[in-house]
Short mmCIF file of C-alpha atoms in Angstrom, two decimals:
data_model
loop_
_atom_site.label_atom_id
_atom_site.label_comp_id
_atom_site.label_asym_id
_atom_site.label_seq_id
_atom_site.Cartn_x
_atom_site.Cartn_y
_atom_site.Cartn_z
CA MET A 74 27.04 5.01 -9.05
CA ARG A 75 28.56 7.50 -6.61
CA LEU A 76 27.25 8.23 -3.12
CA ALA A 77 25.39 11.33 -4.34
CA GLU A 78 23.48 9.32 -6.93
CA LEU A 79 22.74 6.52 -4.45
CA SER A 80 21.31 9.19 -2.15
CA GLU A 81 19.24 10.73 -4.92
CA ARG A 82 17.84 7.44 -6.22
CA SER A 83 17.02 6.08 -2.76
CA GLY A 84 15.77 9.33 -1.23
CA VAL A 85 18.09 8.69 1.74
CA SER A 86 20.44 11.54 2.72
CA THR A 87 24.19 10.98 2.25
CA ALA A 88 24.66 11.48 6.02
CA THR A 89 22.23 8.63 6.75
CA ILE A 90 23.87 6.39 4.14
CA LYS A 91 27.26 7.05 5.74
CA TYR A 92 25.78 6.16 9.12
CA TYR A 93 24.40 2.87 7.74
CA LEU A 94 27.83 2.12 6.21
CA ARG A 95 29.56 2.80 9.54
CA GLU A 96 27.06 0.59 11.39
CA GLY A 97 27.62 -2.24 8.91
CA LEU A 98 24.00 -2.22 7.73
CA LEU A 99 25.15 -1.50 4.18
CA PRO A 100 28.19 -3.23 2.63
CA PRO A 101 31.01 -0.86 1.62
CA GLY A 102 31.12 0.32 -1.99
CA ARG A 103 33.94 -0.58 -4.39
CA ARG A 104 36.71 1.90 -3.65
CA VAL A 105 37.71 3.83 -6.81
CA SER A 106 39.95 6.48 -5.22
CA ALA A 107 41.13 7.52 -1.78
CA THR A 108 37.92 9.48 -1.19
CA GLN A 109 35.36 7.87 -3.50
CA ALA A 110 33.51 4.58 -3.75
CA GLU A 111 31.22 3.11 -6.36
CA TYR A 112 27.79 1.63 -5.45
CA ASP A 113 25.49 -0.64 -7.46
CA GLU A 114 21.88 -1.83 -7.71
CA GLU A 115 22.39 -4.23 -4.82
CA HIS A 116 23.30 -1.32 -2.56
CA LEU A 117 20.13 0.44 -3.64
CA ARG A 118 18.02 -2.62 -2.85
CA ARG A 119 19.69 -3.18 0.50
CA LEU A 120 19.20 0.47 1.39
CA ARG A 121 15.49 0.05 0.70
CA LEU A 122 15.35 -2.89 3.11
CA VAL A 123 17.32 -1.07 5.83
CA ARG A 124 14.94 1.89 5.60
CA ALA A 125 11.89 -0.41 5.80
CA LEU A 126 13.33 -2.02 8.92
CA ILE A 127 14.44 1.13 10.70
CA GLN A 128 11.94 3.75 9.62
CA VAL A 129 8.77 1.68 9.21
CA GLY A 130 9.47 -1.35 11.40
CA ARG A 131 11.08 0.80 14.15
CA VAL A 132 13.72 -1.94 14.41
CA GLN A 133 16.81 -1.06 16.48
CA VAL A 134 20.16 -0.99 14.68
CA ALA A 135 21.41 -4.11 16.51
CA ALA A 136 18.24 -6.04 15.61
CA ALA A 137 18.46 -4.82 12.00
CA ARG A 138 22.00 -6.19 11.83
CA GLU A 139 20.62 -9.57 12.98
CA VAL A 140 17.87 -9.51 10.33
CA LEU A 141 20.45 -8.74 7.64
CA ALA A 142 22.71 -11.58 8.82
CA ALA A 143 19.77 -13.96 8.35
CA VAL A 144 19.00 -12.42 4.95
CA ASP A 145 22.61 -13.00 3.87
CA ASP A 146 22.97 -16.58 5.17
CA GLU A 147 23.09 -18.36 1.80
CA GLU A 148 24.00 -21.70 3.37
CA GLN A 149 20.45 -22.16 4.64
CA GLU A 150 17.53 -23.87 2.89
CA HIS A 151 15.36 -21.21 1.21
CA ASN A 152 12.38 -21.59 3.56
CA ASN A 153 14.66 -21.40 6.60
CA ARG A 154 16.26 -18.22 5.26
CA LEU A 155 12.86 -16.60 4.72
CA GLY A 156 11.81 -17.69 8.20
CA ALA A 157 15.04 -16.67 9.94
CA ALA A 158 14.84 -13.17 8.48
CA VAL A 159 11.27 -12.71 9.76
CA TRP A 160 12.16 -14.34 13.12
CA ALA A 161 14.84 -11.71 13.68
CA LEU A 162 12.20 -8.94 13.50
CA PRO A 163 10.89 -7.62 16.83
CA HIS A 164 7.86 -9.58 18.04
CA GLY A 165 6.73 -7.56 21.07
CA PRO A 166 6.68 -8.83 24.66
CA GLU A 167 7.42 -12.51 25.40
CA PRO A 168 4.72 -14.55 27.19
CA ASP A 169 4.84 -14.08 30.97
CA GLU A 170 5.32 -17.67 32.17
CA SER A 171 4.61 -16.66 35.77
CA ALA A 172 1.10 -15.45 34.83
CA PRO A 173 -1.68 -18.02 35.35
CA GLU A 174 -3.35 -17.11 32.02
CA THR A 175 -0.33 -18.04 29.89
CA ALA A 176 -0.86 -21.82 30.03
CA ALA A 177 -4.50 -21.46 28.98
CA ALA A 178 -3.51 -19.03 26.22
CA ARG A 179 -0.87 -21.45 24.90
CA ARG A 180 -3.44 -24.26 24.85
CA GLU A 181 -6.00 -22.20 22.90
CA ALA A 182 -3.31 -20.95 20.48
CA GLY A 183 -2.22 -24.56 19.83
CA ARG A 184 -5.83 -25.65 19.27
CA LEU A 185 -6.29 -22.79 16.82
CA LEU A 186 -3.28 -23.88 14.71
CA GLU A 187 -4.60 -27.43 14.78
CA ALA A 188 -8.08 -26.32 13.69
CA MET A 189 -6.50 -24.28 10.85
CA GLY A 190 -4.39 -27.25 9.71
CA TRP A 191 -1.16 -25.26 10.12
CA THR A 192 1.01 -28.33 10.72
CA PHE A 193 4.37 -26.64 10.12
CA ALA A 194 3.61 -23.79 12.54
CA ARG A 195 2.30 -26.31 15.11
CA GLY A 196 5.49 -28.32 14.83
CA LEU A 197 7.62 -25.25 15.51
CA GLY A 198 5.46 -24.34 18.50
CA ASP A 199 7.25 -22.15 21.04
CA GLU A 200 10.42 -22.10 18.96
CA SER A 201 8.64 -19.67 16.65
CA PRO A 202 8.67 -16.06 17.92
CA ALA A 203 5.36 -15.46 16.10
CA PHE A 204 3.77 -18.28 18.13
CA ARG A 205 5.13 -16.82 21.36
CA MET A 206 3.81 -13.41 20.26
CA LEU A 207 0.39 -15.03 19.73
CA VAL A 208 0.49 -16.67 23.18
CA ALA A 209 1.39 -13.34 24.84
CA ALA A 210 -1.41 -11.55 22.95
CA VAL A 211 -4.01 -14.21 23.79
CA ALA A 212 -2.91 -14.17 27.45
CA GLY A 213 -3.50 -10.40 27.40
CA LEU A 214 -7.12 -10.99 26.32
CA ALA A 215 -7.52 -13.65 29.03
CA ARG A 216 -5.99 -11.50 31.77
CA LEU A 217 -8.32 -8.61 31.01
CA GLY A 218 -11.38 -10.88 30.99
CA TYR A 219 -12.09 -10.79 27.24
CA PRO A 220 -12.97 -13.95 25.25
CA TYR A 221 -9.93 -15.79 23.88
CA ASP A 222 -11.25 -19.22 22.88
CA VAL A 223 -10.69 -20.82 19.47
CA ALA A 224 -14.11 -19.64 18.25
CA HIS A 225 -13.21 -15.98 18.91
CA LEU A 226 -9.70 -16.35 17.46
CA THR A 227 -10.71 -18.16 14.26
CA PRO A 228 -11.82 -15.06 12.28
CA TYR A 229 -8.32 -13.58 12.79
CA ALA A 230 -6.63 -16.79 11.64
CA ARG A 231 -8.89 -16.91 8.56
CA ALA A 232 -8.11 -13.28 7.75
CA ALA A 233 -4.39 -14.05 8.05
CA GLN A 234 -4.74 -17.14 5.89
CA GLY A 235 -6.42 -15.10 3.16
CA LEU A 236 -3.32 -12.87 3.04
CA ALA A 237 -0.67 -15.60 2.97
CA GLY A 238 -1.36 -16.69 -0.61
CA PRO A 239 -1.11 -13.24 -2.25
CA GLU A 240 1.86 -12.36 -0.01
CA LEU A 241 3.89 -15.42 -0.96
CA SER A 242 3.00 -14.91 -4.62
CA LEU A 243 4.32 -11.37 -4.43
CA ILE A 244 7.50 -12.58 -2.72
CA ALA A 245 7.97 -15.38 -5.28
CA SER A 246 7.72 -12.75 -8.06
CA TYR A 247 11.18 -11.45 -7.09
CA GLU A 248 13.83 -13.16 -9.15
CA SER A 249 16.75 -14.14 -6.94
CA PRO A 250 16.53 -15.92 -3.57
CA ALA A 251 18.35 -12.94 -1.99
CA GLU A 252 15.73 -10.52 -3.31
CA GLN A 253 12.95 -12.80 -2.05
CA VAL A 254 14.43 -12.84 1.45
CA GLU A 255 14.69 -9.05 1.39
CA ALA A 256 11.13 -8.77 0.11
CA VAL A 257 9.65 -11.02 2.80
CA VAL A 258 11.17 -8.85 5.52
CA ALA A 259 10.25 -5.53 3.91
CA LEU A 260 6.70 -6.59 3.05
CA THR A 261 6.06 -8.15 6.47
CA VAL A 262 6.96 -4.82 8.05
CA LEU A 263 5.45 -2.45 5.47
CA PHE A 264 2.02 -4.12 5.23
CA GLU A 265 1.48 -4.29 9.01
CA PRO A 266 0.30 -0.67 9.35
CA VAL A 267 -1.74 -1.10 6.13
CA LEU A 268 -3.59 -4.03 7.70
CA LEU A 269 -4.13 -2.32 11.07
CA ALA A 270 -5.39 0.88 9.42
CA LEU A 271 -7.81 -1.07 7.20
CA ARG A 272 -9.08 -3.02 10.21
CA ARG A 273 -9.97 0.25 11.95
CA LEU A 274 -11.65 1.56 8.79
CA ALA A 275 -13.64 -1.66 8.32
CA GLU A 276 -14.67 -1.48 11.99
CA ALA A 277 -15.81 2.14 11.54
CA GLU A 278 -17.79 1.22 8.43
CA GLU A 279 -19.51 -1.72 10.15
CA SER A 280 -20.22 0.38 13.24
CA ALA A 281 -21.83 3.07 11.07
CA ARG A 282 -24.00 0.37 9.47
CA ARG A 283 -25.13 -1.08 12.81
CA PHE A 284 -25.59 2.17 14.69
CA PRO A 285 -26.83 4.71 12.12
CA GLY A 286 -27.62 8.24 13.25
CA PRO A 287 -27.80 11.81 11.94
CA THR A 288 -23.99 11.93 11.48
CA THR A 289 -23.64 8.69 9.51
CA GLU A 290 -26.57 9.73 7.29
CA ALA A 291 -25.06 13.17 6.67
CA VAL A 292 -21.69 11.65 5.73
CA ARG A 293 -23.25 9.16 3.31
CA ARG A 294 -25.43 11.87 1.77
CA ALA A 295 -22.37 14.06 1.17
CA VAL A 296 -20.66 11.18 -0.70
CA ALA A 297 -23.78 10.55 -2.80
CA ASP A 298 -24.08 14.29 -3.63
CA ALA A 299 -20.41 14.50 -4.61
CA GLU A 300 -20.87 11.52 -6.93
CA ALA A 301 -24.04 12.93 -8.49
CA GLY A 302 -22.17 16.19 -9.16
CA GLU A 303 -19.19 14.51 -10.82
CA MET B 111 -15.01 -3.29 47.65
CA ARG B 112 -11.87 -1.85 49.26
CA LEU B 113 -8.67 -1.00 47.41
CA ALA B 114 -7.06 -4.34 48.40
CA GLU B 115 -9.92 -6.31 46.84
CA LEU B 116 -9.95 -4.15 43.71
CA SER B 117 -6.23 -4.91 43.39
CA GLU B 118 -6.75 -8.63 43.90
CA ARG B 119 -9.66 -8.94 41.49
CA SER B 120 -7.98 -6.86 38.78
CA GLY B 121 -4.47 -8.21 39.22
CA VAL B 122 -3.25 -4.58 39.32
CA SER B 123 -1.04 -3.62 42.26
CA THR B 124 -2.43 -1.09 44.76
CA ALA B 125 0.49 1.23 43.92
CA THR B 126 -0.50 1.22 40.22
CA ILE B 127 -4.18 1.75 41.07
CA LYS B 128 -3.23 4.74 43.25
CA TYR B 129 -1.17 6.10 40.35
CA TYR B 130 -4.14 5.75 37.96
CA LEU B 131 -6.36 7.50 40.55
CA ARG B 132 -3.85 10.37 40.88
CA GLU B 133 -3.60 10.70 37.10
CA GLY B 134 -7.39 10.83 36.79
CA LEU B 135 -7.56 7.63 34.70
CA LEU B 136 -9.79 6.02 37.31
CA PRO B 137 -12.62 7.94 39.04
CA PRO B 138 -12.22 8.24 42.83
CA GLY B 139 -14.00 5.69 45.02
CA ARG B 140 -16.81 6.59 47.41
CA ARG B 141 -15.10 7.87 50.55
CA VAL B 142 -16.20 5.84 53.64
CA SER B 143 -13.68 7.19 56.15
CA ALA B 144 -10.73 9.59 56.24
CA THR B 145 -8.39 6.90 54.88
CA GLN B 146 -10.67 4.46 53.06
CA ALA B 147 -12.76 4.47 49.89
CA GLU B 148 -15.19 1.98 48.42
CA TYR B 149 -14.92 0.80 44.78
CA ASP B 150 -17.48 -0.99 42.60
CA GLU B 151 -17.79 -3.10 39.43
CA GLU B 152 -17.50 0.01 37.28
CA HIS B 153 -14.07 0.70 38.74
CA LEU B 154 -13.04 -2.86 37.95
CA ARG B 155 -14.20 -2.51 34.35
CA ARG B 156 -12.52 0.85 33.90
CA LEU B 157 -9.30 -0.52 35.36
CA ARG B 158 -9.40 -3.31 32.75
CA LEU B 159 -9.68 -0.72 29.97
CA VAL B 160 -6.88 1.45 31.40
CA ARG B 161 -4.57 -1.57 31.54
CA ALA B 162 -5.44 -2.56 27.97
CA LEU B 163 -4.60 0.95 26.79
CA ILE B 164 -1.40 1.44 28.76
CA GLN B 165 0.08 -2.06 28.97
CA VAL B 166 -1.06 -3.58 25.68
CA GLY B 167 -1.69 -0.50 23.53
CA ARG B 168 1.41 1.31 24.88
CA VAL B 169 -0.75 4.43 25.01
CA GLN B 170 0.75 7.39 26.91
CA VAL B 171 -1.10 8.58 30.02
CA ALA B 172 -2.15 11.85 28.35
CA ALA B 173 -3.53 9.99 25.30
CA ALA B 174 -5.30 7.48 27.58
CA ARG B 175 -7.00 10.40 29.33
CA GLU B 176 -8.24 11.59 25.92
CA VAL B 177 -9.57 8.12 25.03
CA LEU B 178 -11.43 7.96 28.35
CA ALA B 179 -12.95 11.41 27.82
CA ALA B 180 -14.36 10.14 24.51
CA VAL B 181 -15.57 6.94 26.21
CA ASP B 182 -17.40 9.01 28.83
CA ASP B 183 -19.00 11.55 26.48
CA GLU B 184 -22.61 10.41 26.81
CA GLU B 185 -23.96 13.39 24.88
CA GLN B 186 -22.73 11.93 21.59
CA GLU B 187 -24.58 9.61 19.20
CA HIS B 188 -23.59 6.01 19.88
CA ASN B 189 -21.65 5.53 16.63
CA ASN B 190 -19.78 8.80 17.19
CA ARG B 191 -18.83 7.75 20.72
CA LEU B 192 -17.48 4.40 19.50
CA GLY B 193 -15.59 6.19 16.76
CA ALA B 194 -14.26 9.01 18.95
CA ALA B 195 -12.84 6.53 21.45
CA VAL B 196 -10.97 4.64 18.69
CA TRP B 197 -9.90 7.94 17.06
CA ALA B 198 -8.18 8.96 20.28
CA LEU B 199 -5.92 5.87 20.13
CA PRO B 200 -2.43 6.37 18.68
CA HIS B 201 -2.36 5.86 14.91
CA GLY B 202 1.34 6.00 14.12
CA PRO B 203 3.02 8.64 11.95
CA GLU B 204 0.92 11.17 10.01
CA PRO B 205 1.29 11.25 6.20
CA ASP B 206 4.24 13.36 5.11
CA GLU B 207 2.55 15.96 2.86
CA SER B 208 5.92 17.16 1.55
CA ALA B 209 6.74 13.69 0.14
CA PRO B 210 5.86 13.19 -3.54
CA GLU B 211 4.43 9.68 -2.88
CA THR B 212 1.74 10.90 -0.49
CA ALA B 213 -0.64 12.23 -3.14
CA ALA B 214 -0.48 8.96 -5.10
CA ALA B 215 -0.96 6.97 -1.87
CA ARG B 216 -4.02 9.04 -0.94
CA ARG B 217 -5.51 8.46 -4.41
CA GLU B 218 -5.01 4.67 -4.22
CA ALA B 219 -6.35 4.55 -0.65
CA GLY B 220 -9.47 6.44 -1.76
CA ARG B 221 -9.95 4.13 -4.73
CA LEU B 222 -9.66 1.14 -2.42
CA LEU B 223 -12.45 2.41 -0.12
CA GLU B 224 -14.58 3.08 -3.19
CA ALA B 225 -13.95 -0.44 -4.55
CA MET B 226 -14.84 -1.91 -1.13
CA GLY B 227 -18.06 0.13 -0.95
CA TRP B 228 -17.02 1.73 2.35
CA THR B 229 -19.09 4.88 1.83
CA PHE B 230 -18.98 6.09 5.43
CA ALA B 231 -15.18 5.79 5.64
CA ARG B 232 -14.87 7.51 2.23
CA GLY B 233 -17.03 10.37 3.42
CA LEU B 234 -14.82 10.92 6.47
CA GLY B 235 -11.68 10.81 4.33
CA ASP B 236 -8.74 12.61 5.89
CA GLU B 237 -10.74 13.51 8.96
CA SER B 238 -10.38 9.89 10.03
CA PRO B 239 -7.03 9.11 11.70
CA ALA B 240 -7.28 5.52 10.41
CA PHE B 241 -7.49 6.85 6.84
CA ARG B 242 -4.46 9.09 7.41
CA MET B 243 -2.66 6.06 8.91
CA LEU B 244 -3.53 4.10 5.77
CA VAL B 245 -2.23 6.91 3.52
CA ALA B 246 1.06 7.07 5.46
CA ALA B 247 1.47 3.27 5.29
CA VAL B 248 0.72 3.13 1.56
CA ALA B 249 3.13 6.03 0.94
CA GLY B 250 5.79 3.97 2.77
CA LEU B 251 5.28 1.12 0.28
CA ALA B 252 5.46 3.58 -2.62
CA ARG B 253 8.58 5.34 -1.32
CA LEU B 254 10.44 2.06 -0.97
CA GLY B 255 9.44 0.91 -4.45
CA TYR B 256 6.97 -1.82 -3.46
CA PRO B 257 3.58 -2.23 -5.18
CA TYR B 258 0.80 -0.17 -3.57
CA ASP B 259 -2.01 -0.19 -6.15
CA VAL B 260 -5.62 -1.15 -5.39
CA ALA B 261 -5.05 -4.72 -6.64
CA HIS B 262 -2.26 -5.28 -4.09
CA LEU B 263 -4.17 -3.57 -1.25
CA THR B 264 -7.49 -5.38 -1.81
CA PRO B 265 -6.58 -8.64 0.01
CA TYR B 266 -5.84 -6.59 3.15
CA ALA B 267 -9.15 -4.74 2.89
CA ARG B 268 -11.00 -8.05 2.42
CA ALA B 269 -9.24 -9.55 5.44
CA ALA B 270 -10.23 -6.50 7.50
CA GLN B 271 -13.82 -6.70 6.26
CA GLY B 272 -14.03 -10.33 7.35
CA LEU B 273 -13.17 -9.24 10.88
CA ALA B 274 -15.56 -6.30 11.18
CA GLY B 275 -18.72 -8.44 11.44
CA PRO B 276 -17.56 -10.70 14.29
CA GLU B 277 -15.92 -7.71 16.04
CA LEU B 278 -19.04 -5.57 16.04
CA SER B 279 -21.14 -8.57 17.15
CA LEU B 280 -18.82 -9.07 20.11
CA ILE B 281 -19.02 -5.36 20.96
CA ALA B 282 -22.83 -5.37 20.63
CA SER B 283 -22.95 -8.30 23.08
CA TYR B 284 -22.01 -5.92 25.91
CA GLU B 285 -25.12 -4.60 27.59
CA SER B 286 -24.75 -0.88 28.22
CA PRO B 287 -23.56 1.73 25.70
CA ALA B 288 -20.73 2.64 28.13
CA GLU B 289 -19.52 -0.99 28.21
CA GLN B 290 -19.69 -1.13 24.42
CA VAL B 291 -17.51 1.94 24.09
CA GLU B 292 -15.00 0.46 26.54
CA ALA B 293 -15.07 -2.86 24.68
CA VAL B 294 -14.44 -1.30 21.25
CA VAL B 295 -11.31 0.40 22.55
CA ALA B 296 -10.00 -2.61 24.49
CA LEU B 297 -10.69 -5.08 21.68
CA THR B 298 -9.23 -2.82 18.99
CA VAL B 299 -5.99 -2.69 20.98
CA LEU B 300 -5.92 -6.28 22.30
CA PHE B 301 -6.61 -8.03 19.00
CA GLU B 302 -3.95 -6.10 17.05
CA PRO B 303 -1.03 -8.26 18.22
CA VAL B 304 -3.22 -11.38 17.77
CA LEU B 305 -3.78 -10.46 14.13
CA LEU B 306 -0.14 -9.56 13.45
CA ALA B 307 1.12 -12.78 15.09
CA LEU B 308 -1.34 -14.90 13.09
CA ARG B 309 -0.31 -13.15 9.87
CA ARG B 310 3.32 -14.13 10.49
CA LEU B 311 2.30 -17.71 11.31
CA ALA B 312 0.12 -17.98 8.19
CA GLU B 313 3.03 -16.58 6.14
CA ALA B 314 5.39 -19.19 7.64
CA GLU B 315 2.93 -21.98 6.91
CA GLU B 316 2.44 -20.87 3.29
CA SER B 317 6.20 -20.43 2.82
CA ALA B 318 6.80 -23.99 4.13
CA ARG B 319 4.23 -25.23 1.61
CA ARG B 320 5.79 -23.40 -1.33
CA PHE B 321 9.44 -24.01 -0.47
CA PRO B 322 9.56 -27.46 1.16
CA GLY B 323 12.93 -28.87 2.24
CA PRO B 324 14.48 -31.28 4.75
CA THR B 325 13.55 -28.99 7.69
CA THR B 326 9.89 -28.52 6.78
CA GLU B 327 9.55 -32.29 6.18
CA ALA B 328 11.17 -33.10 9.54
CA VAL B 329 8.86 -30.69 11.38
CA ARG B 330 5.74 -32.12 9.75
CA ARG B 331 6.88 -35.70 10.42
CA ALA B 332 7.41 -34.90 14.11
CA VAL B 333 3.82 -33.59 14.33
CA ALA B 334 2.46 -36.71 12.58
CA ASP B 335 4.48 -39.00 14.90
CA ALA B 336 3.27 -37.15 18.00
CA GLU B 337 -0.32 -37.55 16.80
CA ALA B 338 0.10 -41.26 16.01
CA GLY B 339 1.51 -41.77 19.52
CA GLU B 340 -1.36 -39.97 21.27
#
């Protein structure tokens, strides 16, 4: 397909596609004349991933280039490729090793992985950016005086564990290894705001249950009335 | 306590505390002389919340001021106060009403709340910034061609539901209504990176299980050896 069609099918403007091409985020099309190139389904798929990274994941262009290098590294074992692509995503602030809470946070995070039976993640330890992200987040709880022991962290680990099965099944449903690596990156990024939004909604629902008042009753009554009228 | 002690006990520099005082994020201390003021436990607690918002939640000063106004609005019903404080947090991009995917995303999001039995959240609908955040996130999945139907969203809603009970119990463990409102804001913000980090770790663990190779085996063996040697 030509650039115009690639733009139409992807919903990305031709100017943005040209920018991605210039930045090396999208491989060049097959040149068919001095001024025209031909693009294929792989370009369309890659464009989808680049948009997920940049527009949803707020990944910088340089970091996106790193993610894509990992995605394209076909020499690697499949699990390493999946991991490397996710590792190249931004993970927020690194743990502050000069802060006194960091050692305690690292210990509790390690105990949590042990309690969950996550042997592979435990073995990677600090090599894994997700583990360092966890340590930094737990240290933040500790520094501000909130509970951060294994008992308080376990519900979050269980919630995460409940997602891993369906997520990997979805990823495995893509045919080629390349598509799977793209999917793991895109889905990691795209489902993050879904999860955070649902957490806030579930919190609001539970809060309304525990602390009912005239407003919560009025809202529920309006829903019941709308249903009765349907 | 004096400013120096407030700084020491909170771990926040005196310069930063003075900045928060100037910006109205922290109420002034009780003046005891022309140059000195006295601070109390409430200042310490408020400082903890301000740091959680600004340093962990990356909330802008103006938005933090809005959150604190909601926290301090004692006229409101308790559930409304908890909700208003969380509503004032940043929620990411608003749904793009000009995009064709947004209507479909809103329909699926509504169906999901109905399937989960979240009547209060359904009644609030688009009034709730968390619901609009969900619609925008689901529209992102749709726009990029990833599945976004109720079946694919349900595991995320279940994971969120599993967190709401323990979270509200932790919040209810704080004595005064004011402390509870502060806690709901701080814990909403502080546990977000914990949850996202654990999701990536659980994904890595599940991926290692499904796609084992020389690397995953070596990592697991190293953990087993370390344990045998303990």
